[in-house]
Amino acid sequence: MRRAVCPGSFDPVTNGHLDIIGRASRLFDEVIVGVLINQSKSGLFTVEERLDMLREVTAKYGNVRVEAFHGLLVDFCRAQHAAVVVKGLRAVSDFDYELQMAQMNIGLSGVETLFMPTNPLYSFLSSSLVKDVVKWGGDASAYLPDFVAERLAARLRHG
């Protein structure tokens, strides 16, 4: 079985993330969306909330599942029996960092990294940017699944 991991913090999940996950789901038998638990950073949404949102927006894909992990990505990949990591690249600046990570991952464990160019519609998009736009009263709903946009607006309005 060809299995891949799409890792990230997904705080919150954007349409750019979903583009990469959906495209990966057509290339692999199974895609595991790995939500990184980072104890040193507190996200806007809890890990449980991010898992719930991701499960809802990926439910249309029969071969995608969502799991949380902490520690090294390659250890998560080994535990999931996944030999490939799929990462979206928005710009050359992403490539510099991601190439270093990919080279470390293959050196540590033999896990390959597949880079997917982001759909040009989402080439500028990040969870941080979306949060900033909504925080300051802007409308970022075109870049988020509808219910995620609603939850984000509510969270930033009410804390």
C-alpha atoms as a printed R data frame, in Angstrom:
    type eleno elety resid chain resno       x      y      z
1   ATOM     1    CA   MET     A     1   0.000  0.000  0.000
2   ATOM     2    CA   ARG     A     2   1.342  3.424 -0.954
3   ATOM     3    CA   ARG     A     3   0.912  5.600  2.123
4   ATOM     4    CA   ALA     A     4   1.938  9.244  2.632
5   ATOM     5    CA   VAL     A     5   1.895 11.758  5.462
6   ATOM     6    CA   CYS     A     6   0.876 15.411  5.045
7   ATOM     7    CA   PRO     A     7   2.225 17.074  8.213
8   ATOM     8    CA   GLY     A     8   1.546 20.481  9.689
9   ATOM     9    CA   SER     A     9   0.085 22.462 12.537
10  ATOM    10    CA   PHE     A    10  -3.117 23.361 10.631
11  ATOM    11    CA   ASP     A    11  -3.989 26.223 12.980
12  ATOM    12    CA   PRO     A    12  -6.402 26.543 11.231
13  ATOM    13    CA   VAL     A    13  -6.697 24.381  8.121
14  ATOM    14    CA   THR     A    14  -6.892 26.501  4.935
15  ATOM    15    CA   ASN     A    15  -8.014 25.825  1.397
16  ATOM    16    CA   GLY     A    16  -4.326 25.700  0.489
17  ATOM    17    CA   HIS     A    17  -3.820 22.797  2.881
18  ATOM    18    CA   LEU     A    18  -6.881 21.067  1.462
19  ATOM    19    CA   ASP     A    19  -5.579 21.493 -2.081
20  ATOM    20    CA   ILE     A    20  -2.390 19.600 -1.189
21  ATOM    21    CA   ILE     A    21  -4.240 16.932  0.820
22  ATOM    22    CA   GLY     A    22  -6.761 16.369 -1.990
23  ATOM    23    CA   ARG     A    23  -4.076 16.117 -4.649
24  ATOM    24    CA   ALA     A    24  -2.054 13.717 -2.473
25  ATOM    25    CA   SER     A    25  -5.174 11.576 -1.981
26  ATOM    26    CA   ARG     A    26  -5.270 10.979 -5.746
27  ATOM    27    CA   LEU     A    27  -1.633  9.833 -5.802
28  ATOM    28    CA   PHE     A    28  -1.528  7.555 -2.756
29  ATOM    29    CA   ASP     A    29  -3.656  4.690 -1.469
30  ATOM    30    CA   GLU     A    30  -3.829  6.367  1.935
31  ATOM    31    CA   VAL     A    31  -2.928  9.846  3.196
32  ATOM    32    CA   ILE     A    32  -2.426 10.498  6.882
33  ATOM    33    CA   VAL     A    33  -2.761 14.146  7.862
34  ATOM    34    CA   GLY     A    34  -0.344 14.497 10.768
35  ATOM    35    CA   VAL     A    35  -1.134 17.327 13.170
36  ATOM    36    CA   LEU     A    36   1.984 18.302 15.086
37  ATOM    37    CA   ILE     A    37   1.597 18.686 18.837
38  ATOM    38    CA   ASN     A    38   4.120 21.320 19.862
39  ATOM    39    CA   GLN     A    39   4.130 21.796 23.632
40  ATOM    40    CA   SER     A    40   6.348 24.878 23.351
41  ATOM    41    CA   LYS     A    41   3.759 26.777 21.293
42  ATOM    42    CA   SER     A    42   0.121 27.378 22.085
43  ATOM    43    CA   GLY     A    43  -2.035 27.522 19.001
44  ATOM    44    CA   LEU     A    44  -5.198 29.520 18.531
45  ATOM    45    CA   PHE     A    45  -7.110 26.223 18.323
46  ATOM    46    CA   THR     A    46  -6.431 23.229 20.539
47  ATOM    47    CA   VAL     A    47  -5.041 20.113 18.914
48  ATOM    48    CA   GLU     A    48  -8.431 18.434 19.439
49  ATOM    49    CA   GLU     A    49 -10.217 21.299 17.670
50  ATOM    50    CA   ARG     A    50  -7.776 21.125 14.755
51  ATOM    51    CA   LEU     A    51  -8.231 17.348 14.502
52  ATOM    52    CA   ASP     A    52 -12.027 17.769 14.486
53  ATOM    53    CA   MET     A    53 -11.923 20.481 11.800
54  ATOM    54    CA   LEU     A    54  -9.556 18.441  9.637
55  ATOM    55    CA   ARG     A    55 -11.656 15.305  9.986
56  ATOM    56    CA   GLU     A    56 -14.733 17.232  8.911
57  ATOM    57    CA   VAL     A    57 -13.125 18.851  5.851
58  ATOM    58    CA   THR     A    58 -11.363 15.667  4.706
59  ATOM    59    CA   ALA     A    59 -14.358 13.365  5.202
60  ATOM    60    CA   LYS     A    60 -15.099 13.562  1.464
61  ATOM    61    CA   TYR     A    61 -11.870 11.676  0.784
62  ATOM    62    CA   GLY     A    62 -12.261  7.983  1.495
63  ATOM    63    CA   ASN     A    63  -8.518  7.451  1.858
64  ATOM    64    CA   VAL     A    64  -7.546 10.288  4.231
65  ATOM    65    CA   ARG     A    65  -7.275  9.988  7.988
66  ATOM    66    CA   VAL     A    66  -6.196 12.526 10.556
67  ATOM    67    CA   GLU     A    67  -3.867 11.808 13.498
68  ATOM    68    CA   ALA     A    68  -1.941 13.895 16.021
69  ATOM    69    CA   PHE     A    69   1.752 13.346 16.669
70  ATOM    70    CA   HIS     A    70   4.631 14.791 18.661
71  ATOM    71    CA   GLY     A    71   8.335 14.351 18.294
72  ATOM    72    CA   LEU     A    72  10.088 13.618 15.036
73  ATOM    73    CA   LEU     A    73   8.068 13.440 11.845
74  ATOM    74    CA   VAL     A    74  10.099 10.440 10.683
75  ATOM    75    CA   ASP     A    75   9.140  8.509 13.823
76  ATOM    76    CA   PHE     A    76   5.477  9.264 13.102
77  ATOM    77    CA   CYS     A    77   5.956  8.120  9.506
78  ATOM    78    CA   ARG     A    78   7.550  4.850 10.674
79  ATOM    79    CA   ALA     A    79   4.705  4.245 13.143
80  ATOM    80    CA   GLN     A    80   2.185  4.831 10.332
81  ATOM    81    CA   HIS     A    81   4.162  2.682  7.835
82  ATOM    82    CA   ALA     A    82   4.409  5.682  5.519
83  ATOM    83    CA   ALA     A    83   7.498  6.007  3.317
84  ATOM    84    CA   VAL     A    84   6.641  9.453  1.892
85  ATOM    85    CA   VAL     A    85   6.009 12.943  3.265
86  ATOM    86    CA   VAL     A    86   4.029 15.310  1.029
87  ATOM    87    CA   LYS     A    87   4.702 19.025  1.461
88  ATOM    88    CA   GLY     A    88   3.248 21.971 -0.417
89  ATOM    89    CA   LEU     A    89   5.625 24.672 -1.596
90  ATOM    90    CA   ARG     A    90   4.317 28.201 -2.009
91  ATOM    91    CA   ALA     A    91   7.511 29.996 -2.954
92  ATOM    92    CA   VAL     A    92  11.265 29.598 -3.288
93  ATOM    93    CA   SER     A    93  11.625 30.685  0.339
94  ATOM    94    CA   ASP     A    94   9.655 27.580  1.408
95  ATOM    95    CA   PHE     A    95  11.989 25.387 -0.625
96  ATOM    96    CA   ASP     A    96  15.145 26.463  1.234
97  ATOM    97    CA   TYR     A    97  13.769 25.347  4.596
98  ATOM    98    CA   GLU     A    98  11.861 22.302  3.345
99  ATOM    99    CA   LEU     A    99  14.868 20.962  1.417
100 ATOM   100    CA   GLN     A   100  16.930 20.938  4.611
101 ATOM   101    CA   MET     A   101  14.147 19.096  6.426
102 ATOM   102    CA   ALA     A   102  13.750 16.589  3.580
103 ATOM   103    CA   GLN     A   103  17.476 15.870  3.520
104 ATOM   104    CA   MET     A   104  17.531 15.346  7.280
105 ATOM   105    CA   ASN     A   105  14.473 13.076  7.114
106 ATOM   106    CA   ILE     A   106  15.909 10.819  4.434
107 ATOM   107    CA   GLY     A   107  19.205 10.701  6.293
108 ATOM   108    CA   LEU     A   108  17.516  9.762  9.572
109 ATOM   109    CA   SER     A   109  15.097  7.170  8.274
110 ATOM   110    CA   GLY     A   110  14.909  6.844  4.507
111 ATOM   111    CA   VAL     A   111  11.556  8.677  4.405
112 ATOM   112    CA   GLU     A   112  11.243 10.472  1.065
113 ATOM   113    CA   THR     A   113   9.712 13.925  0.664
114 ATOM   114    CA   LEU     A   114   7.507 14.834 -2.277
115 ATOM   115    CA   PHE     A   115   7.204 18.571 -2.910
116 ATOM   116    CA   MET     A   116   3.992 19.744 -4.554
117 ATOM   117    CA   PRO     A   117   3.765 23.220 -5.973
118 ATOM   118    CA   THR     A   118   0.827 25.024 -4.458
119 ATOM   119    CA   ASN     A   119  -2.068 26.011 -6.655
120 ATOM   120    CA   PRO     A   120  -1.355 29.645 -7.653
121 ATOM   121    CA   LEU     A   121  -4.651 30.659 -6.028
122 ATOM   122    CA   TYR     A   122  -3.077 29.833 -2.653
123 ATOM   123    CA   SER     A   123   0.580 30.738 -3.265
124 ATOM   124    CA   PHE     A   124   0.532 33.512 -0.648
125 ATOM   125    CA   LEU     A   125  -1.716 31.770  1.865
126 ATOM   126    CA   SER     A   126  -0.725 30.728  5.371
127 ATOM   127    CA   SER     A   127  -2.634 30.058  8.567
128 ATOM   128    CA   SER     A   128  -0.799 32.970 10.213
129 ATOM   129    CA   LEU     A   129  -1.796 35.390  7.470
130 ATOM   130    CA   VAL     A   130  -5.435 34.293  7.623
131 ATOM   131    CA   LYS     A   131  -5.471 34.735 11.408
132 ATOM   132    CA   ASP     A   132  -4.010 38.239 11.103
133 ATOM   133    CA   VAL     A   133  -6.547 39.283  8.462
134 ATOM   134    CA   VAL     A   134  -9.489 38.068 10.539
135 ATOM   135    CA   LYS     A   135  -8.023 39.480 13.773
136 ATOM   136    CA   TRP     A   136  -8.029 42.944 12.226
137 ATOM   137    CA   GLY     A   137 -11.566 42.665 10.861
138 ATOM   138    CA   GLY     A   138 -10.816 41.514  7.325
139 ATOM   139    CA   ASP     A   139 -12.671 38.827  5.421
140 ATOM   140    CA   ALA     A   140 -10.554 35.740  4.756
141 ATOM   141    CA   SER     A   141 -13.513 33.426  4.170
142 ATOM   142    CA   ALA     A   142 -12.532 32.779  0.541
143 ATOM   143    CA   TYR     A   143  -9.412 31.006  1.799
144 ATOM   144    CA   LEU     A   144 -11.020 28.753  4.399
145 ATOM   145    CA   PRO     A   145 -13.708 26.075  4.485
146 ATOM   146    CA   ASP     A   146 -16.940 27.804  5.515
147 ATOM   147    CA   PHE     A   147 -17.273 26.373  9.011
148 ATOM   148    CA   VAL     A   148 -13.554 26.968  9.691
149 ATOM   149    CA   ALA     A   149 -13.982 30.631  8.718
150 ATOM   150    CA   GLU     A   150 -16.925 30.867 11.130
151 ATOM   151    CA   ARG     A   151 -14.980 29.245 13.972
152 ATOM   152    CA   LEU     A   152 -11.963 31.448 13.340
153 ATOM   153    CA   ALA     A   153 -14.034 34.633 13.361
154 ATOM   154    CA   ALA     A   154 -15.814 33.562 16.537
155 ATOM   155    CA   ARG     A   155 -12.559 32.632 18.285
156 ATOM   156    CA   LEU     A   156 -10.885 35.934 17.439
157 ATOM   157    CA   ARG     A   157 -13.966 37.956 18.401
158 ATOM   158    CA   HIS     A   158 -14.511 36.224 21.712
159 ATOM   159    CA   GLY     A   159 -11.099 34.831 22.610
